[in-house]
CSV table of C-alpha atoms in Angstrom, one decimal:
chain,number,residue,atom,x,y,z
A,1269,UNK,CA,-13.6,-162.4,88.5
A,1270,UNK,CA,-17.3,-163.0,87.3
A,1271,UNK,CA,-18.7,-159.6,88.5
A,1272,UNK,CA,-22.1,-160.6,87.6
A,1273,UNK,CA,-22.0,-164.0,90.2
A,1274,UNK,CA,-20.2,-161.6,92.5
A,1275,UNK,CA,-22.8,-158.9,92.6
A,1276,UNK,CA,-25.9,-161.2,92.9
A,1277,UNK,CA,-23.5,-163.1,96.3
A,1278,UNK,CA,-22.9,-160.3,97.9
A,1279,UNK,CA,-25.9,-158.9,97.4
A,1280,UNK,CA,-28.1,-161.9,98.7
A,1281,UNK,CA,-25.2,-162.9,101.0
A,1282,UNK,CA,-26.3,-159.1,103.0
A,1283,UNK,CA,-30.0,-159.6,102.6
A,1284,UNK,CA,-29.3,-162.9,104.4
A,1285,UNK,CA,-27.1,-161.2,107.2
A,1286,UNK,CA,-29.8,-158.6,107.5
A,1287,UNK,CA,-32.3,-160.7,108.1
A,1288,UNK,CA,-30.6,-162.4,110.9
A,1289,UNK,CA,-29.7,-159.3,112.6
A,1290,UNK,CA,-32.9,-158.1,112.6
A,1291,UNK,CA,-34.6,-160.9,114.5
A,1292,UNK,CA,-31.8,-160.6,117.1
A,1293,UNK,CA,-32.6,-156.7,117.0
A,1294,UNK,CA,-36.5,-157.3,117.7
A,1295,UNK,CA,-35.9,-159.6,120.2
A,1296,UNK,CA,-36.5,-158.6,124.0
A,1297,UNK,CA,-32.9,-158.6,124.4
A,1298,UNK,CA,-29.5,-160.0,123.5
A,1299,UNK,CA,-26.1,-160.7,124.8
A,1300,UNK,CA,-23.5,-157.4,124.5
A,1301,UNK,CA,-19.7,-158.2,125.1
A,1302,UNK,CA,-16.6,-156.2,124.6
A,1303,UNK,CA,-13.8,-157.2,122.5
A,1304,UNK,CA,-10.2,-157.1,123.5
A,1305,UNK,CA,-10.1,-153.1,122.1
A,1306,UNK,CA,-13.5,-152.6,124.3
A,1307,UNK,CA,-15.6,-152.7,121.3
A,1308,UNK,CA,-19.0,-154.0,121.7
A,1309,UNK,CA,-19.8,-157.4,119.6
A,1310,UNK,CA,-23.1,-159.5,119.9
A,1311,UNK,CA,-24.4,-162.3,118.7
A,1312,UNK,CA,-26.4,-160.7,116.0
A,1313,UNK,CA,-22.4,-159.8,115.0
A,1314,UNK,CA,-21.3,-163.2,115.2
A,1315,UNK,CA,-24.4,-164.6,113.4
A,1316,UNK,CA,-24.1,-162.7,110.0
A,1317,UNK,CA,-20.6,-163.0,110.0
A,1318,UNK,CA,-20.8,-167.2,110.1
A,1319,UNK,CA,-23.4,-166.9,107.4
A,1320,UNK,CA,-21.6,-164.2,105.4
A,1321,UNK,CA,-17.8,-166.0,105.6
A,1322,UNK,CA,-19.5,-169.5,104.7
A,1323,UNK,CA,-21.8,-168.0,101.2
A,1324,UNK,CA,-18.1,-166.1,100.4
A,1325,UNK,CA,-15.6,-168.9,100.9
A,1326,UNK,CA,-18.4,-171.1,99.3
A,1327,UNK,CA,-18.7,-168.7,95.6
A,1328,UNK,CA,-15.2,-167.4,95.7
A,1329,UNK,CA,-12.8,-170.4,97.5
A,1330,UNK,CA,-9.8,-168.6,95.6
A,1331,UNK,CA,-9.7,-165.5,97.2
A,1332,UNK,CA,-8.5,-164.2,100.4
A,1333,UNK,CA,-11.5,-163.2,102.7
A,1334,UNK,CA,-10.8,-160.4,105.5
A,1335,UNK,CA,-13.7,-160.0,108.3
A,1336,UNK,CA,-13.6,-158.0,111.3
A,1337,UNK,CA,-14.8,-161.0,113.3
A,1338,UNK,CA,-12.2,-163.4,112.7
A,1339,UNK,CA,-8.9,-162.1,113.9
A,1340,UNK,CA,-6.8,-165.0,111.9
A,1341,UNK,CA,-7.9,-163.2,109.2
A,1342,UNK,CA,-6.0,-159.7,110.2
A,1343,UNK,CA,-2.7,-160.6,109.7
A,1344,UNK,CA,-2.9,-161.5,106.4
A,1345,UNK,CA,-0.2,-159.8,103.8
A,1346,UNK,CA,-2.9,-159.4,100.1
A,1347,UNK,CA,-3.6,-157.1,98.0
A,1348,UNK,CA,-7.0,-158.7,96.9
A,1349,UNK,CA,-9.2,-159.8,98.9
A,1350,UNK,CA,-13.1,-160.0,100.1
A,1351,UNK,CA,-14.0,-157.8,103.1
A,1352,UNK,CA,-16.5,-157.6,105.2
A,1353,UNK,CA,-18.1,-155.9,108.5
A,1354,UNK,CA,-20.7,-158.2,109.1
A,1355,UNK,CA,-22.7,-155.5,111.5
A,1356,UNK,CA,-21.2,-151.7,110.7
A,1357,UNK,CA,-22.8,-149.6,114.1
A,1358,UNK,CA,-22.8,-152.2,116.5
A,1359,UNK,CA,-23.6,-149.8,119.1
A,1360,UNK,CA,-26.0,-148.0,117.0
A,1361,UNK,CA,-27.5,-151.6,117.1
A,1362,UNK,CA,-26.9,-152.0,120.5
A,1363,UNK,CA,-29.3,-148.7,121.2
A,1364,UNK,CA,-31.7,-149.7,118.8
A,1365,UNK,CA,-31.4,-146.7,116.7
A,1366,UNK,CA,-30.9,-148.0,113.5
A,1367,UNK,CA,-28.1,-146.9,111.6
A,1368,UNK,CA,-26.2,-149.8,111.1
A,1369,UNK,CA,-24.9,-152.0,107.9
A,1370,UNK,CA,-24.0,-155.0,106.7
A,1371,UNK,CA,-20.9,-154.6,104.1
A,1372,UNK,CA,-19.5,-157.0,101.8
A,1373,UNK,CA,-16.5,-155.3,99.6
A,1374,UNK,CA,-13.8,-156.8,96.7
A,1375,UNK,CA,-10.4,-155.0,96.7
A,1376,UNK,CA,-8.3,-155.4,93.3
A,1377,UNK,CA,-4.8,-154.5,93.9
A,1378,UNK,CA,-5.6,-152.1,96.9
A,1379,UNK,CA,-8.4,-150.7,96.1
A,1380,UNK,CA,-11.8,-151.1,96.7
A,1381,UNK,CA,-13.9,-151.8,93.1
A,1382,UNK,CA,-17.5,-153.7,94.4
A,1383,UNK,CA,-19.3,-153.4,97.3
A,1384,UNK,CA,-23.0,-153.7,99.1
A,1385,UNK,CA,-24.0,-152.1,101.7
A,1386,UNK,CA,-27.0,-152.6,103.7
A,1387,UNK,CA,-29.4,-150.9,106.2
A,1388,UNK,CA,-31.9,-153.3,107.0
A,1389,UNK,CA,-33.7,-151.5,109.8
A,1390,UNK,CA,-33.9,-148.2,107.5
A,1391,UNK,CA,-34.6,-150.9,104.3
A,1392,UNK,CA,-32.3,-148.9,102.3
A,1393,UNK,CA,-29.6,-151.4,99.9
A,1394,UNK,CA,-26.7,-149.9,97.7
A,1395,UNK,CA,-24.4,-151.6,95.9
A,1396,UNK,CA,-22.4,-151.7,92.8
A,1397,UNK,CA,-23.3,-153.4,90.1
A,1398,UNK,CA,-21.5,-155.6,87.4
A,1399,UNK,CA,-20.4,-152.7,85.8
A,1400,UNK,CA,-19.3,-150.8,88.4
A,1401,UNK,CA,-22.4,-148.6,88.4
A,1402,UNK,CA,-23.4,-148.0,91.9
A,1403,UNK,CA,-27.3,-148.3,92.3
A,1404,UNK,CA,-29.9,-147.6,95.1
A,1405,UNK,CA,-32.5,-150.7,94.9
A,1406,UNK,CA,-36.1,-150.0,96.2
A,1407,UNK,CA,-38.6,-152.7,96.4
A,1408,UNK,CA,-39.2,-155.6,98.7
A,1409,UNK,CA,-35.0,-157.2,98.4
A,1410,UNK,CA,-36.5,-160.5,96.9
A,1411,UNK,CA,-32.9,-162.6,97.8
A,1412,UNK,CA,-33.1,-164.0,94.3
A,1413,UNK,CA,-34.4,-161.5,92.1
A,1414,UNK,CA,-33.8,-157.3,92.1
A,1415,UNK,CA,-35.9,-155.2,92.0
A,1416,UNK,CA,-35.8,-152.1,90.7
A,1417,UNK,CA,-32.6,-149.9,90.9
A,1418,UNK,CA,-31.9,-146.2,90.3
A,1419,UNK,CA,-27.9,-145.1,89.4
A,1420,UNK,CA,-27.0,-143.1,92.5
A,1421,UNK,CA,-24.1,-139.8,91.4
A,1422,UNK,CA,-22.8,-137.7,93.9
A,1423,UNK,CA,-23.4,-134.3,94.2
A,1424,UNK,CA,-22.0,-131.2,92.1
A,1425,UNK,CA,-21.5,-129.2,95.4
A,1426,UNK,CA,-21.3,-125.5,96.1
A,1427,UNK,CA,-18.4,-124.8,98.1
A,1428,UNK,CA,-20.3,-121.3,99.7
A,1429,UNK,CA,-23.1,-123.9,101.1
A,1430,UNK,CA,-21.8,-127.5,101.9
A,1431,UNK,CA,-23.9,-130.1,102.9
A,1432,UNK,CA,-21.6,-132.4,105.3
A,1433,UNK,CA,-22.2,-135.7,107.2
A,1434,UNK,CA,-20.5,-137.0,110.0
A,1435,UNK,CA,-20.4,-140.1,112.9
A,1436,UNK,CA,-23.2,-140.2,115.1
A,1437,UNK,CA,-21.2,-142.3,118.1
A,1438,UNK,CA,-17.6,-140.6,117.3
A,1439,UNK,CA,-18.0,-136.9,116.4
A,1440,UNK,CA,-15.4,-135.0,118.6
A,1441,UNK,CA,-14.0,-132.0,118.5
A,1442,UNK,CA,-11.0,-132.1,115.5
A,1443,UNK,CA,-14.2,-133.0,113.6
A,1444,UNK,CA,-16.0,-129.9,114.2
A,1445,UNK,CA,-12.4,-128.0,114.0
A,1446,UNK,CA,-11.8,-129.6,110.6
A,1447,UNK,CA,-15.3,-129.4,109.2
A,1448,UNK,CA,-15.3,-125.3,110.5
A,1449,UNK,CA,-12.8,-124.7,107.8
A,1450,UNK,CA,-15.5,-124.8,105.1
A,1451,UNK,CA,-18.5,-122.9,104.4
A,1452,UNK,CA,-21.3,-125.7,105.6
A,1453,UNK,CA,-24.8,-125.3,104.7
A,1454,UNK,CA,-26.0,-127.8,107.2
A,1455,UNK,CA,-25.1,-131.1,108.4
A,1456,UNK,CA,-26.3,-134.3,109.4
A,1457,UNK,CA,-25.3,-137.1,111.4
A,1458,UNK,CA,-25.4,-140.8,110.7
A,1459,UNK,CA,-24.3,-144.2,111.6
A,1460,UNK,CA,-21.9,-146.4,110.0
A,1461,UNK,CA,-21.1,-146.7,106.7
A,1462,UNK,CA,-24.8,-145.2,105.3
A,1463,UNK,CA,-22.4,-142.1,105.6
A,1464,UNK,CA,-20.7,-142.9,102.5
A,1465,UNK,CA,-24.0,-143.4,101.2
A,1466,UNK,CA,-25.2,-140.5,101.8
A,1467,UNK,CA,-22.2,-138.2,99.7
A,1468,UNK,CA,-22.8,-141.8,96.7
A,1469,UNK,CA,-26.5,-140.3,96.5
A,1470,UNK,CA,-25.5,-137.2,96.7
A,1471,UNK,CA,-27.5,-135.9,100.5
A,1472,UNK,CA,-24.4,-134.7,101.7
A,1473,UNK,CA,-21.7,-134.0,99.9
A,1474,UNK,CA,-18.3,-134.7,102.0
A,1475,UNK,CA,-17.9,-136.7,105.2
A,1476,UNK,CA,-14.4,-136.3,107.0
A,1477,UNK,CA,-13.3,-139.0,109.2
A,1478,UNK,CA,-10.9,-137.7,112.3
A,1479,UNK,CA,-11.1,-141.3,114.1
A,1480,UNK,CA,-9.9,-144.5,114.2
A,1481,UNK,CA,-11.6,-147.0,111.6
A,1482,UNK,CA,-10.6,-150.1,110.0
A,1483,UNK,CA,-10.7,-151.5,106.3
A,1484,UNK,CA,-14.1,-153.6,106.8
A,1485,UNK,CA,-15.9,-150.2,108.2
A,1486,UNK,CA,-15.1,-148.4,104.6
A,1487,UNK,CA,-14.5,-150.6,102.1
A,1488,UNK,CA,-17.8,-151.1,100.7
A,1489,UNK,CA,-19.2,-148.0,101.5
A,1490,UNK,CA,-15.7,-146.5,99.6
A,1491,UNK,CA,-16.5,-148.9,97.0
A,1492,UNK,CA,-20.6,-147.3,96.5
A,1493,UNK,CA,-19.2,-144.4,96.6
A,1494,UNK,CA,-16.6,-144.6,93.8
A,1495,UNK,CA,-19.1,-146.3,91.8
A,1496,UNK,CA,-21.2,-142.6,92.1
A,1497,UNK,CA,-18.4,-140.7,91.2
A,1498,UNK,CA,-17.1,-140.1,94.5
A,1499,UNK,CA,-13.5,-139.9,96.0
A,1500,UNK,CA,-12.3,-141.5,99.4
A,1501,UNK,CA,-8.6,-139.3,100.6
A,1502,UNK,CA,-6.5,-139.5,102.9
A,1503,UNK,CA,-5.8,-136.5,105.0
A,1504,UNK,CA,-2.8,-136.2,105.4
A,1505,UNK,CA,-1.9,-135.9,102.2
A,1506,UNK,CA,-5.3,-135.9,100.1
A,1507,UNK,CA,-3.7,-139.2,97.9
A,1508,UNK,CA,-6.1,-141.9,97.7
A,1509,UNK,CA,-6.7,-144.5,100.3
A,1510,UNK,CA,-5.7,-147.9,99.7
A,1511,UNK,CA,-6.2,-150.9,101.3
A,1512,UNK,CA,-4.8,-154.3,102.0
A,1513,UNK,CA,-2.3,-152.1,105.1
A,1514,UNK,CA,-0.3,-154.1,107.2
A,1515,UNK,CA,-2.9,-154.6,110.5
A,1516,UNK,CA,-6.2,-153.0,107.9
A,1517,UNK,CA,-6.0,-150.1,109.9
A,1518,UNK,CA,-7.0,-146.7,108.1
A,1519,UNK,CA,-5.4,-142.7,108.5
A,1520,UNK,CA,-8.1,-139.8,108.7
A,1521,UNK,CA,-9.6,-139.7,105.5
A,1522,UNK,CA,-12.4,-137.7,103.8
A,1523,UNK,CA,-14.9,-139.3,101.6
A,1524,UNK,CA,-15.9,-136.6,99.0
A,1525,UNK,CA,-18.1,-135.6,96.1
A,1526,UNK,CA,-15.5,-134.2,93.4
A,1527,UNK,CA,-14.9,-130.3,93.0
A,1528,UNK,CA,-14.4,-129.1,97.2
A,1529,UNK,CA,-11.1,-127.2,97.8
A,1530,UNK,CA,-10.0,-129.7,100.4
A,1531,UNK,CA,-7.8,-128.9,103.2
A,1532,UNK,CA,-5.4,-131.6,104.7
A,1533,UNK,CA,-5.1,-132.2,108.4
C-alpha cells in the first residue's frame, strides 16, 4: 500500500463527501427514512457514500471495500479492507446540530492503521498521515493541496480529575454507572466519531462505549486515535479491538489516552 496516494484519497475523497452533505444539510429540507434496524438514512447518506465507494474502488480496485450503506458488502469474510461511514451522526444531521463525520479507514490484518475523519459543519479534519502520524489540519481544506497540520497526542491524564466524553444521542444509564467508577473532572458530550477525536487531541481523555456500534462508526476515528498515542479496548476483557468480525459488529469498548486504571464491564 502507497500510504502517501492513500492519505491524499481519503483525504480528498471526505472533503468531497462533506461537501455534498452540507448542501443537502442547508437545504430547506430533505427526505429521512428508516433502515431495516430503524436507523435513519438520507439522501445526504446515500450521496457521499456513491461518491466515496466510486473515488475508493477507483485508487484502490484490489482491496476489499466495507460501507455501511451497501449491505452486500457486510457479509464479507477479510481481514483488510477499506471502511467507511459515509455520514457518522445521521441523526445529529437529521437535527441539524452538527456533530457528524465522514470516515474513511484501512484495516491491515484486523486492525485499524489510517483513517480521516471529518466534521464539515464544525470544519474540523483529522487524519493520519503517511506515516502514521495523526494530524489536525486547519485552513481552508483546498481538495488538492493541505494546508497546514499540527501532530495531535493524547493526553497524559490525571486519574483524581478525568476529563471524559461520551454519545450525545445514546448516553444511558450503564454509561453513567460505568463512567461513576472513576474520579471525573468534567465531561462533555459529542456526536459521532469527533469523540475519538476528542481523547486523539487530547480534550478528553477516555470515552467508554456501553452501546451497540459497528466497524464503519470506529474505525477511522480508532485509527486517529492510535495515530495520537491512543488505545481503543474492549470491555470485556480490556484486549484490543479488532476488526474484520463476522457481521462488523463491535463489544463495549473504551477508547483511551494511555495510563487510566481501567475497569472492565
Amino acid at each position: 500500500m502507497n500510504y502517501e496516494d492513500l492519505t491524499q484519497t481519503m483525504r480528498r475523497l471526505a472533503l468531497e463527501a462533506g461537501d455534498k452533505i452540507m448542501e443537502i444539510y442547508k437545504a430547506d429540507d430533505f427526505d429521512v427514512r428508516a433502515k431495516s434496524d430503524d436507523s435513519p438514512v438520507t439522501e445526504a447518506d446515500e450521496a457521499a457514500d456513491a461518491l466515496i465507494s466510486a473515488g475508493l474502488r477507483a485508487a484502490f480496485p484490489e482491496i476489499a471495500l466495507i460501507t455501511e450503506e451497501q449491505a452486500d458488502t457486510h457479509d464479507l469474510d477479510v481481514r483488510d479492507f477499506l471502511i467507511v461511514d459515509p455520514l457518522d451522526g445521521t441523526k445529529e444531521f437529521v437535527q441539524r446540530r452538527g456533530d457528524f463525520t465522514v470516515n474513511i479507514a484501512l484495516v491491515e490484518n484486523g486492525v485499524p492503521t489510517r483513517g480521516v475523519v471529518y466534521a464539515p459543519a464544525k470544519n474540523r479534519l483529522f487524519y493520519t498521515d503517511a506515516s502514521g502520524q495523526s494530524v489536525e489540519e486547519t485552513g481552508d481544506f483546498d481538495k488538492q493541496t493541505p494546508g497546514a497540520t499540527t501532530a495531535i497526542q493524547v493526553s497524559d491524564p490525571d486519574s483524581g480529575a478525568l476529563m471524559v466524553v461520551a454519545s450525545k444521542s445514546h448516553r444511558d444509564q450503564a454509561t453513567d454507572d460505568y463512567i461513576n467508577r472513576y474520579s471525573v473532572k468534567d465531561s462533555k458530550s459529542a456526536g459521532s466519531s469527533l469523540k475519538f477525536c476528542l481523547v486523539a487531541t487530547g480534550e478528553a481523555d477516555f470515552y467508554p462505549r456501553l452501546g451497540r456500534t459497528m466497524e464503519w462508526d470506529t474505525a477511522a476515528g480508532h485509527a486517529v486515535l492510535t495515530g495520537a498515542g491512543g488505545r481503543v479496548l474492549r470491555l470485556d476483557d480490556l484486549e484490543p479491538l479488532v476488526y474484520g468480525k463476522p457481521g462488523f459488529a463491535n463489544p463495549y469498548f473504551v477508547a483511551t489516552a494511555p495510563g487510566i486504571d481501567l475497569s472492565p464491564v
